[in-house]
């Protein structure tokens, strides 16, 4: 059934991840018409030094 992947910067708390998983699961299950148990949510945290936008790193590493 539905699999949702969320990419965001490293540093979230366990409470933030738990709340996000709960709320995303509820909305996706409702929209897809499936039970919440069928929804998988994957959160991937990336260090800003490895994430770029507009050709620039979000958080360049110090040399």
PDB file of C-alpha atoms in Angstrom:
ATOM      1  CA  UNK A   1       0.000   0.000   0.000  1.00  0.00           C
ATOM      2  CA  UNK A   2       1.114   3.639   0.266  1.00  0.00           C
ATOM      3  CA  UNK A   3       4.733   4.432   1.086  1.00  0.00           C
ATOM      4  CA  UNK A   4       5.627   8.044   1.901  1.00  0.00           C
ATOM      5  CA  UNK A   5       9.232   9.220   2.084  1.00  0.00           C
ATOM      6  CA  UNK A   6      10.096  12.494   3.811  1.00  0.00           C
ATOM      7  CA  UNK A   7      13.535  14.042   3.402  1.00  0.00           C
ATOM      8  CA  UNK A   8      14.556  16.776   5.809  1.00  0.00           C
ATOM      9  CA  UNK A   9      17.577  18.142   7.568  1.00  0.00           C
ATOM     10  CA  UNK A  10      19.093  16.270  10.481  1.00  0.00           C
ATOM     11  CA  UNK A  11      18.225  17.429  13.958  1.00  0.00           C
ATOM     12  CA  UNK A  12      14.561  16.603  14.525  1.00  0.00           C
ATOM     13  CA  UNK A  13      13.440  15.239  17.869  1.00  0.00           C
ATOM     14  CA  UNK A  14      11.806  11.867  18.426  1.00  0.00           C
ATOM     15  CA  UNK A  15       8.571  13.688  19.319  1.00  0.00           C
ATOM     16  CA  UNK A  16       8.652  15.655  16.049  1.00  0.00           C
ATOM     17  CA  UNK A  17       9.214  12.476  14.024  1.00  0.00           C
ATOM     18  CA  UNK A  18       6.459  10.622  15.886  1.00  0.00           C
ATOM     19  CA  UNK A  19       3.962  13.456  15.368  1.00  0.00           C
ATOM     20  CA  UNK A  20       4.852  13.723  11.689  1.00  0.00           C
ATOM     21  CA  UNK A  21       4.488   9.975  11.123  1.00  0.00           C
ATOM     22  CA  UNK A  22       1.130   9.937  12.915  1.00  0.00           C
ATOM     23  CA  UNK A  23      -0.342  12.893  11.046  1.00  0.00           C
ATOM     24  CA  UNK A  24       0.967  11.875   7.620  1.00  0.00           C
ATOM     25  CA  UNK A  25      -0.336   8.345   8.171  1.00  0.00           C
ATOM     26  CA  UNK A  26      -3.809   9.629   9.057  1.00  0.00           C
ATOM     27  CA  UNK A  27      -4.048  11.866   5.990  1.00  0.00           C
ATOM     28  CA  UNK A  28      -2.656   9.329   3.524  1.00  0.00           C
ATOM     29  CA  UNK A  29      -4.894   6.550   4.833  1.00  0.00           C
ATOM     30  CA  UNK A  30      -7.933   8.784   4.528  1.00  0.00           C
ATOM     31  CA  UNK A  31      -7.011   9.908   1.015  1.00  0.00           C
ATOM     32  CA  UNK A  32      -6.096   6.429  -0.201  1.00  0.00           C
ATOM     33  CA  UNK A  33      -9.063   4.769   1.474  1.00  0.00           C
ATOM     34  CA  UNK A  34      -6.934   2.226   3.267  1.00  0.00           C
ATOM     35  CA  UNK A  35      -6.318   1.338   6.901  1.00  0.00           C
ATOM     36  CA  UNK A  36      -3.584   3.263   8.713  1.00  0.00           C
ATOM     37  CA  UNK A  37      -1.755  -0.029   9.245  1.00  0.00           C
ATOM     38  CA  UNK A  38      -1.178  -0.191   5.480  1.00  0.00           C
ATOM     39  CA  UNK A  39       0.687   3.140   5.330  1.00  0.00           C
ATOM     40  CA  UNK A  40       4.478   3.229   5.647  1.00  0.00           C
ATOM     41  CA  UNK A  41       6.254   6.512   6.385  1.00  0.00           C
ATOM     42  CA  UNK A  42      10.024   6.763   6.007  1.00  0.00           C
ATOM     43  CA  UNK A  43      11.867   9.797   7.359  1.00  0.00           C
ATOM     44  CA  UNK A  44      15.373  10.357   6.033  1.00  0.00           C
ATOM     45  CA  UNK A  45      17.492  12.979   7.744  1.00  0.00           C
ATOM     46  CA  UNK A  46      20.393  14.538   5.878  1.00  0.00           C
ATOM     47  CA  UNK A  47      23.124  16.791   7.165  1.00  0.00           C
ATOM     48  CA  UNK A  48      22.739  20.255   5.554  1.00  0.00           C
ATOM     49  CA  UNK A  49      26.358  19.997   4.383  1.00  0.00           C
ATOM     50  CA  UNK A  50      25.134  17.328   1.931  1.00  0.00           C
ATOM     51  CA  UNK A  51      22.039  19.179   0.723  1.00  0.00           C
ATOM     52  CA  UNK A  52      22.066  21.901  -1.904  1.00  0.00           C
ATOM     53  CA  UNK A  53      19.566  24.275  -3.443  1.00  0.00           C
ATOM     54  CA  UNK A  54      20.109  26.579  -6.377  1.00  0.00           C
ATOM     55  CA  UNK A  55      23.665  25.380  -6.846  1.00  0.00           C
ATOM     56  CA  UNK A  56      24.729  26.160  -3.265  1.00  0.00           C
ATOM     57  CA  UNK A  57      25.154  23.873  -0.284  1.00  0.00           C
ATOM     58  CA  UNK A  58      22.651  24.557   2.465  1.00  0.00           C
ATOM     59  CA  UNK A  59      25.402  24.537   5.096  1.00  0.00           C
ATOM     60  CA  UNK A  60      28.881  24.535   3.609  1.00  0.00           C
ATOM     61  CA  UNK A  61      31.453  22.762   5.733  1.00  0.00           C
ATOM     62  CA  UNK A  62      34.283  24.779   7.185  1.00  0.00           C
ATOM     63  CA  UNK A  63      37.618  24.108   5.491  1.00  0.00           C
TER      64      UNK A  63
END
